[in-house]
Short mmCIF file of C-alpha atoms in Angstrom, two decimals:
data_model
loop_
_atom_site.label_atom_id
_atom_site.label_comp_id
_atom_site.label_asym_id
_atom_site.label_seq_id
_atom_site.Cartn_x
_atom_site.Cartn_y
_atom_site.Cartn_z
CA MET A 174 0.00 0.00 0.00
CA SER A 175 1.42 3.36 -1.03
CA LEU A 176 1.15 6.10 1.55
CA GLU A 177 2.95 8.87 -0.29
CA SER A 178 -0.02 11.21 0.13
CA GLU A 179 0.73 13.54 3.02
CA VAL A 180 -0.79 16.54 4.76
CA ASP A 181 1.08 19.74 5.51
CA LEU A 182 1.36 20.75 9.16
CA PRO A 183 2.45 24.05 10.70
CA GLY A 184 6.21 24.50 10.51
CA GLY A 185 6.52 22.48 7.31
CA ALA A 186 6.09 19.07 8.92
CA VAL A 187 4.02 16.43 7.15
CA LEU A 188 1.54 13.90 8.47
CA PRO A 189 1.48 10.61 6.56
CA GLY A 190 -1.45 8.26 6.40
CA ALA A 191 -3.89 9.76 3.91
CA LEU A 192 -6.19 7.14 2.37
CA PRO A 193 -4.97 5.73 -0.96
CA GLU A 194 -7.60 5.62 -3.71
CA ALA A 195 -7.46 1.83 -4.15
CA LEU A 196 -8.11 1.26 -0.47
CA ARG A 197 -10.85 3.88 -0.47
CA ALA A 198 -12.72 1.95 -3.16
CA GLU A 199 -12.22 -1.32 -1.29
CA LEU A 200 -13.59 0.17 1.92
CA VAL A 201 -16.70 1.50 0.17
CA ALA A 202 -17.31 -2.01 -1.17
CA PHE A 203 -16.69 -3.47 2.30
CA ARG A 204 -19.21 -1.09 3.86
CA ARG A 205 -21.82 -1.92 1.22
CA ASP A 206 -21.35 -5.62 1.85
CA LEU A 207 -21.95 -5.09 5.57
CA HIS A 208 -24.95 -2.93 4.74
CA MET A 209 -26.46 -5.77 2.71
CA HIS A 210 -25.95 -8.28 5.52
CA PRO A 211 -26.86 -6.61 8.84
CA GLU A 212 -26.79 -8.76 11.97
CA LEU A 213 -28.33 -8.06 15.36
CA GLY A 214 -26.38 -7.73 18.60
CA ASN A 215 -24.45 -10.83 19.67
CA GLN A 216 -25.32 -12.46 16.32
CA GLU A 217 -22.68 -10.70 14.22
CA PHE A 218 -20.88 -13.86 13.10
CA ARG A 219 -20.62 -13.00 9.40
CA THR A 220 -19.52 -9.45 10.19
CA THR A 221 -16.91 -10.72 12.65
CA ALA A 222 -15.55 -13.19 10.10
CA ALA A 223 -15.28 -10.48 7.42
CA ILE A 224 -13.37 -8.15 9.75
CA LYS A 225 -11.06 -10.91 10.94
CA GLU A 226 -10.28 -12.12 7.42
CA ARG A 227 -9.36 -8.65 6.14
CA LEU A 228 -7.12 -7.91 9.12
CA GLU A 229 -5.35 -11.25 8.76
CA ARG A 230 -4.82 -10.58 5.07
CA ALA A 231 -2.97 -7.42 6.14
CA GLY A 232 -0.62 -9.50 8.31
CA LEU A 233 -2.32 -8.61 11.59
CA LYS A 234 -3.39 -10.96 14.39
CA PRO A 235 -7.00 -10.23 15.31
CA ARG A 236 -8.64 -11.97 18.27
CA VAL A 237 -12.35 -12.78 18.33
CA LEU A 238 -14.01 -11.99 21.64
CA SER A 239 -14.90 -14.94 23.83
CA SER A 240 -18.61 -14.39 23.13
CA GLY A 241 -17.97 -15.40 19.52
CA THR A 242 -18.62 -12.00 17.95
CA GLY A 243 -16.50 -8.87 17.93
CA VAL A 244 -12.78 -8.47 17.32
CA ILE A 245 -9.79 -6.91 19.07
CA CYS A 246 -6.61 -6.28 17.08
CA ASP A 247 -3.38 -4.47 17.95
CA VAL A 248 -1.46 -2.70 15.19
CA GLY A 249 2.27 -2.20 15.64
CA ALA A 250 2.57 -4.08 18.94
CA ASP A 251 5.63 -6.27 19.55
CA ASP A 252 4.19 -9.67 20.49
CA GLU A 253 7.23 -10.60 22.56
CA ALA A 254 8.27 -7.35 24.20
CA GLY A 255 4.89 -5.65 24.37
CA THR A 256 4.77 -1.86 24.67
CA ASP A 257 6.01 0.44 27.42
CA SER A 258 3.41 3.14 26.78
CA ALA A 259 -0.37 3.02 26.95
CA MET A 260 -1.99 2.56 23.57
CA LEU A 261 -4.66 4.58 21.82
CA ALA A 262 -7.78 2.52 21.09
CA MET A 263 -10.27 3.07 18.27
CA ARG A 264 -13.70 1.60 18.80
CA ALA A 265 -16.39 0.60 16.31
CA ASP A 266 -19.77 -1.02 16.95
CA ILE A 267 -20.77 -3.71 14.46
CA ASP A 268 -24.45 -4.61 15.02
CA GLY A 269 -27.52 -3.67 13.02
CA LEU A 270 -31.12 -2.87 13.96
CA PRO A 271 -34.35 -4.93 13.88
CA ILE A 272 -36.11 -2.71 11.34
CA PRO A 273 -36.77 -3.13 7.60
CA ASP A 274 -34.57 -1.38 5.03
CA MET A 275 -36.87 0.99 3.12
CA LYS A 276 -34.37 2.33 0.54
CA THR A 277 -36.10 1.51 -2.75
CA GLY A 278 -33.80 1.10 -5.72
CA CYS A 279 -30.62 1.04 -3.64
CA PRO A 280 -28.19 -1.57 -5.03
CA TYR A 281 -26.77 -2.32 -1.58
CA ARG A 282 -30.09 -2.43 0.26
CA SER A 283 -30.29 -4.98 3.10
CA THR A 284 -30.91 -8.53 1.91
CA VAL A 285 -32.08 -9.63 5.38
CA PRO A 286 -35.80 -9.14 6.11
CA ASP A 287 -36.53 -6.70 8.95
CA ARG A 288 -32.83 -5.98 9.50
CA ALA A 289 -30.95 -2.81 8.58
CA HIS A 290 -27.80 -0.84 9.29
CA ALA A 291 -29.92 2.21 10.05
CA CYS A 292 -27.55 3.75 12.59
CA GLY A 293 -24.32 3.77 10.61
CA HIS A 294 -22.52 0.98 12.43
CA ASP A 295 -21.40 -0.37 9.05
CA VAL A 296 -19.65 2.97 8.51
CA HIS A 297 -18.10 2.96 12.01
CA THR A 298 -16.76 -0.56 11.38
CA THR A 299 -15.35 0.33 7.98
CA VAL A 300 -13.67 3.46 9.33
CA VAL A 301 -11.84 1.58 12.11
CA LEU A 302 -10.93 -1.23 9.70
CA GLY A 303 -9.57 1.26 7.17
CA ALA A 304 -7.60 3.12 9.83
CA GLY A 305 -6.13 -0.18 10.99
CA LEU A 306 -5.05 -1.10 7.46
CA VAL A 307 -3.42 2.28 6.87
CA LEU A 308 -1.66 2.21 10.23
CA ALA A 309 -0.43 -1.33 9.56
CA ALA A 310 1.14 -0.10 6.33
CA LEU A 311 2.75 2.78 8.21
CA HIS A 312 4.11 0.34 10.78
CA ARG A 313 5.73 -1.75 8.04
CA GLN A 314 7.46 1.43 6.82
CA GLY A 315 8.60 2.35 10.32
CA LEU A 316 6.26 5.35 10.48
CA LEU A 317 3.96 4.29 13.33
CA PRO A 318 5.54 5.59 16.54
CA ARG A 319 3.21 3.80 18.97
CA PRO A 320 0.94 0.73 18.78
CA VAL A 321 -2.80 1.22 18.34
CA ARG A 322 -5.69 -1.07 19.25
CA LEU A 323 -8.75 -1.66 17.09
CA ILE A 324 -11.93 -2.64 18.96
CA PHE A 325 -14.85 -3.98 16.93
CA GLN A 326 -17.56 -4.29 19.55
CA PRO A 327 -20.81 -6.25 19.24
CA ALA A 328 -24.26 -5.46 20.61
CA GLU A 329 -24.19 -1.69 21.05
CA GLU A 330 -27.94 -1.60 20.46
CA VAL A 331 -28.65 -4.16 23.22
CA LEU A 332 -28.93 -2.58 26.67
CA PRO A 333 -26.72 -2.27 28.64
CA GLY A 334 -24.52 -2.65 25.56
CA GLY A 335 -21.73 -4.96 24.44
CA ALA A 336 -19.04 -2.57 25.65
CA ALA A 337 -19.10 -4.10 29.13
CA ASP A 338 -18.46 -7.56 27.68
CA ALA A 339 -15.61 -6.26 25.53
CA ILE A 340 -14.05 -4.58 28.57
CA ALA A 341 -14.34 -7.80 30.56
CA ASP A 342 -12.61 -9.55 27.67
CA GLY A 343 -9.55 -7.29 27.99
CA ALA A 344 -10.38 -4.65 25.39
CA LEU A 345 -8.94 -1.88 27.57
CA ASP A 346 -5.89 -3.71 28.89
CA GLY A 347 -2.89 -1.48 28.13
CA ILE A 348 -5.07 1.35 26.81
CA GLY A 349 -4.42 4.95 27.81
CA ARG A 350 -7.07 6.70 25.70
CA ILE A 351 -9.96 5.69 23.43
CA ILE A 352 -11.70 7.44 20.54
CA ALA A 353 -14.76 6.75 18.40
CA VAL A 354 -17.06 8.34 15.85
CA HIS A 355 -20.81 8.19 15.41
CA CYS A 356 -22.58 9.03 12.17
CA ASP A 357 -24.53 12.27 12.28
CA PRO A 358 -26.97 13.01 9.41
CA ARG A 359 -27.20 16.65 10.52
CA VAL A 360 -23.51 17.28 9.74
CA ASP A 361 -22.16 17.51 6.18
CA ALA A 362 -19.80 14.82 4.97
CA GLY A 363 -16.26 16.20 5.18
CA LYS A 364 -16.85 17.62 8.67
CA ILE A 365 -17.08 16.41 12.24
CA GLY A 366 -18.96 17.74 15.23
CA LEU A 367 -17.17 17.97 18.58
CA ARG A 368 -18.14 18.81 22.12
CA GLU A 369 -16.09 18.70 25.29
CA GLY A 370 -18.02 17.17 28.19
CA PRO A 371 -21.32 15.30 27.80
CA ILE A 372 -22.17 14.58 24.15
CA THR A 373 -24.83 11.89 24.62
CA SER A 374 -27.25 11.09 27.41
CA ALA A 375 -27.92 8.30 29.82
CA CYS A 376 -30.53 5.85 28.59
CA ASP A 377 -32.36 3.20 30.63
CA ARG A 378 -35.32 0.95 29.87
CA LEU A 379 -38.48 0.67 31.95
CA GLU A 380 -41.02 -2.17 31.92
CA VAL A 381 -44.19 -1.86 34.04
CA ALA A 382 -46.95 -4.42 34.65
CA LEU A 383 -50.20 -3.37 36.32
CA ASP A 384 -52.70 -5.89 37.69
CA GLY A 385 -56.16 -5.80 39.27
CA PRO A 386 -59.44 -7.73 39.38
CA GLY A 387 -61.03 -6.00 36.37
CA GLY A 388 -64.74 -6.31 35.59
CA HIS A 389 -67.60 -4.84 33.58
CA THR A 390 -67.31 -1.31 32.21
CA ALA A 391 -70.81 -0.68 33.57
CA ARG A 392 -69.44 -0.97 37.12
CA PRO A 393 -65.93 0.55 37.22
CA HIS A 394 -66.43 1.46 40.88
CA LEU A 395 -66.33 -2.26 41.72
CA THR A 396 -63.10 -2.92 39.84
CA THR A 397 -59.54 -1.76 39.51
CA ASP A 398 -59.84 0.28 36.33
CA LEU A 399 -56.50 -0.71 34.81
CA VAL A 400 -56.93 1.26 31.59
CA THR A 401 -57.36 4.46 33.56
CA ALA A 402 -54.54 3.45 35.91
CA ALA A 403 -52.20 2.82 32.95
CA ALA A 404 -53.19 6.13 31.36
CA ARG A 405 -52.46 7.97 34.60
CA VAL A 406 -49.07 6.29 34.90
CA VAL A 407 -48.25 7.44 31.36
CA THR A 408 -49.22 11.06 32.05
CA ASP A 409 -48.57 11.54 35.76
CA VAL A 410 -45.24 9.77 36.28
CA PRO A 411 -43.21 12.06 33.96
CA ALA A 412 -44.82 15.08 35.65
CA LEU A 413 -44.07 13.79 39.15
CA VAL A 414 -40.49 12.88 38.31
CA GLY A 415 -40.01 16.29 36.71
CA ARG A 416 -40.77 17.90 40.07
CA ARG A 417 -38.36 15.69 41.99
CA ILE A 418 -35.29 16.16 39.78
CA ASP A 419 -33.44 19.36 38.90
CA SER A 420 -34.92 20.37 35.54
CA ARG A 421 -31.45 21.22 34.26
CA SER A 422 -30.64 17.49 34.22
CA GLY A 423 -32.84 17.03 31.14
CA LEU A 424 -34.62 13.96 32.47
CA ALA A 425 -37.20 12.52 30.05
CA VAL A 426 -39.49 9.54 30.68
CA THR A 427 -40.98 8.66 27.28
CA TRP A 428 -43.44 5.81 26.80
CA GLY A 429 -43.16 3.69 23.68
CA ARG A 430 -45.65 0.89 24.38
CA ILE A 431 -48.92 0.45 26.25
CA GLU A 432 -51.10 -2.66 25.98
CA SER A 433 -54.28 -3.58 27.81
CA GLY A 434 -57.66 -5.12 27.16
CA HIS A 435 -59.45 -6.95 24.35
CA ALA A 436 -63.06 -5.74 24.40
CA PRO A 437 -64.77 -2.35 24.74
CA ASN A 438 -67.06 -3.45 27.58
CA VAL A 439 -64.51 -5.34 29.71
CA ILE A 440 -62.15 -3.70 32.16
CA PRO A 441 -58.98 -5.81 31.83
CA GLN A 442 -57.04 -7.47 34.61
CA HIS A 443 -53.59 -6.74 33.21
CA ALA A 444 -51.77 -3.87 31.52
CA GLU A 445 -48.18 -3.48 30.30
CA LEU A 446 -46.18 -0.34 29.61
CA SER A 447 -42.64 0.25 28.32
CA ALA A 448 -40.56 3.40 28.30
CA THR A 449 -37.10 4.81 27.98
CA VAL A 450 -35.63 7.04 30.67
CA ARG A 451 -33.07 9.53 29.39
CA CYS A 452 -30.97 11.99 31.33
CA LEU A 453 -28.29 14.53 30.43
CA ASP A 454 -26.54 14.54 33.78
CA LEU A 455 -24.41 11.71 35.21
CA ASP A 456 -25.06 12.47 38.89
CA THR A 457 -28.80 12.64 38.32
CA TRP A 458 -28.72 9.38 36.37
CA ARG A 459 -27.42 7.61 39.46
CA GLN A 460 -30.48 8.78 41.44
CA VAL A 461 -33.14 8.20 38.80
CA PRO A 462 -34.19 4.55 39.34
CA ASP A 463 -35.42 5.04 42.92
CA ILE A 464 -37.29 8.22 42.00
CA VAL A 465 -39.01 6.75 38.95
CA VAL A 466 -40.00 3.53 40.71
CA ALA A 467 -41.44 5.46 43.67
CA ALA A 468 -43.52 7.66 41.34
CA ILE A 469 -44.97 4.65 39.51
CA ASP A 470 -45.90 2.95 42.76
CA GLU A 471 -47.61 6.11 44.03
CA VAL A 472 -49.75 6.51 40.91
CA ALA A 473 -50.60 2.81 40.75
CA ASN A 474 -51.59 2.71 44.42
CA LEU A 475 -53.83 5.74 43.95
CA HIS A 476 -55.83 3.71 41.44
CA ARG A 477 -55.73 0.47 43.47
CA ALA A 478 -53.50 -1.26 40.91
CA LYS A 479 -50.72 -3.63 41.82
CA SER A 480 -47.49 -2.65 40.06
CA GLU A 481 -44.50 -4.75 39.08
CA ILE A 482 -41.57 -2.71 37.80
CA ASN A 483 -38.47 -3.84 35.93
CA TYR A 484 -36.02 -0.94 35.73
CA VAL A 485 -33.19 -1.96 33.37
CA ARG A 486 -29.98 0.02 33.71
CA GLY A 487 -28.73 1.05 30.29
CA VAL A 488 -25.81 3.38 29.72
CA PRO A 489 -24.50 6.57 31.34
CA PRO A 490 -23.78 9.68 29.24
CA VAL A 491 -20.71 9.79 27.01
CA VAL A 492 -18.57 12.50 28.61
CA ASN A 493 -15.78 13.62 26.30
CA GLU A 494 -12.49 14.24 28.08
CA ALA A 495 -10.85 17.56 27.22
CA GLU A 496 -7.51 16.23 25.97
CA ALA A 497 -9.07 13.47 23.88
CA THR A 498 -11.48 15.99 22.35
CA GLU A 499 -8.57 18.25 21.52
CA LEU A 500 -6.75 15.32 19.93
CA LEU A 501 -9.69 14.72 17.57
CA ARG A 502 -9.91 18.43 16.83
CA ASP A 503 -6.19 18.69 16.03
CA ALA A 504 -6.31 15.56 13.88
CA MET A 505 -9.24 16.82 11.83
CA ILE A 506 -7.72 20.27 11.38
CA ALA A 507 -4.44 18.68 10.28
CA ARG A 508 -6.27 16.74 7.59
CA ARG A 509 -8.96 19.15 6.42
CA GLY A 510 -8.50 22.58 7.99
CA VAL A 511 -10.24 24.57 10.69
CA ASP A 512 -13.54 24.75 8.81
CA SER A 513 -13.92 20.97 9.00
CA VAL A 514 -14.72 21.06 12.74
CA GLU A 515 -17.94 22.42 14.17
CA GLY A 516 -19.53 22.42 17.59
CA THR A 517 -22.34 20.01 18.38
CA GLU A 518 -25.08 19.82 20.99
CA GLN A 519 -25.61 17.14 23.58
CA SER A 520 -27.93 14.46 22.25
CA LEU A 521 -30.61 12.62 24.19
CA GLY A 522 -29.51 9.43 22.43
CA GLY A 523 -27.67 6.76 24.42
CA GLU A 524 -24.33 5.18 23.47
CA ASP A 525 -22.49 2.38 25.29
CA PHE A 526 -19.14 3.97 24.39
CA SER A 527 -19.74 5.62 27.76
CA TRP A 528 -18.75 2.40 29.56
CA TYR A 529 -15.21 2.65 28.18
CA LEU A 530 -14.97 6.17 29.56
CA GLU A 531 -15.70 4.85 33.05
CA HIS A 532 -12.22 3.24 32.83
CA VAL A 533 -10.06 5.38 30.52
CA PRO A 534 -10.30 8.93 29.15
CA GLY A 535 -11.57 9.35 25.62
CA ALA A 536 -13.90 11.16 23.25
CA MET A 537 -16.43 10.55 20.52
CA ALA A 538 -16.82 12.76 17.45
CA ARG A 539 -19.92 13.12 15.33
CA LEU A 540 -18.97 12.07 11.80
CA GLY A 541 -20.80 14.06 9.15
CA VAL A 542 -22.63 11.84 6.66
CA ARG A 543 -25.07 14.28 5.01
CA PRO A 544 -24.37 15.03 1.35
CA PRO A 545 -23.39 18.72 1.26
CA GLY A 546 -26.30 20.83 0.10
CA GLU A 547 -28.95 18.19 0.80
CA ARG A 548 -31.87 19.57 2.78
CA THR A 549 -33.59 16.29 3.64
CA VAL A 550 -32.23 14.67 6.79
CA ARG A 551 -32.41 10.86 6.85
CA ASP A 552 -32.51 10.42 10.58
CA LEU A 553 -30.95 7.58 12.54
CA HIS A 554 -32.99 4.46 13.28
CA GLN A 555 -35.20 4.97 10.22
CA GLY A 556 -35.50 2.50 7.37
CA ASP A 557 -34.35 4.95 4.69
CA PHE A 558 -31.14 5.98 6.50
CA ASP A 559 -28.05 6.16 4.31
CA VAL A 560 -24.79 8.11 4.20
CA ASP A 561 -22.53 10.04 1.87
CA GLU A 562 -19.71 7.51 1.59
CA HIS A 563 -17.09 10.25 1.47
CA ALA A 564 -17.49 10.08 5.25
CA ILE A 565 -15.51 6.83 5.22
CA THR A 566 -12.42 8.58 3.87
CA VAL A 567 -12.85 11.39 6.38
CA GLY A 568 -13.20 8.97 9.30
CA VAL A 569 -10.18 6.89 8.32
CA GLU A 570 -7.94 9.93 7.91
CA LEU A 571 -9.23 11.41 11.17
CA PHE A 572 -8.27 8.25 13.06
CA THR A 573 -4.88 7.81 11.40
CA ALA A 574 -4.01 11.42 12.16
CA ALA A 575 -5.18 11.01 15.75
CA ALA A 576 -2.97 7.95 16.17
CA LEU A 577 0.10 9.78 14.90
CA LEU A 578 -0.55 12.98 16.86
CA ASP A 579 -1.32 11.06 20.06
CA ALA A 580 2.19 9.60 19.98
CA LEU A 581 3.63 13.12 19.99
CA ARG A 582 1.82 14.23 23.17
#
């Protein structure tokens, strides 16, 4: 692989590792293949095999995680002597979503019914793979000053996320800092969005079952009116919680499912509700379960309903460390200039990259995937989501520059 393409730095220095055209075309094809064959969390066997095969073909020694999906691979590490300094890690998530691909006429549309890469994980995977291949070529030329670890993590979409399993499998052993990107359809391809501090939110899952004797709708006073009780839980719990938490924490209890009853003249004996609980603030997130559960119990008791609550801990916010954020900023500016970096807001979306940041400092950038000039935003987790594939080149060069600059700090 030729890496003669270089980027000028202040003072006349050059930064190697720009993406060669032949590899760029290969990576676009790799991403399209993943896009056609999405796999759900902890089922990413084909994806894992494809990643492993390409890394091995580059002379690397990838290791599949003990769960059977996901890959860890060090680039530039001396197998015998190891490394004296902590490595930079680059993380990608590899799973798809359980939704149908709605892109009519797209030649690389998903071939798997009710499965789609509608969150850009195929792009994340391809970016980290491409960065690994470029850095491996630099290492062979003696141009990689410090080893780098590639982490291809399964099950990001499955709460509480596959990051915890990857960490338990040694993904962070010897790591000093970790970086990642996430596709952002609101940012033009060729740019990234950055934010120091919280960039995503905490996200938990809530399952509630309500039970009571039920009865005839002609005599609701003799029953536990579960439909009314469920409706009051839906409306009253967010209001109650909002008065027990500092409003600046951005807490949001949002219901996505409510089921109860089968006939218009029968008050049912059982109701089920599901929600997500999102929060901008880490300290508040640690308090939320007790507050939410207490509010549900209070509303249920008021309506003489028995409540059973399953509060599933999800992920804390991703909190970008200052130095890691600056590393991504410097790397992007080195490649594409100051206009290629823009500020971004904190999202209410959850991301299990946050679990890595509980152990080591790091940062996530928002990778622009919107075709410049396009007004329509294909939002994440929708069946028509797609990207401007120029973002792959941008992501690879961002990560290779970050690896080289990190070694100079």
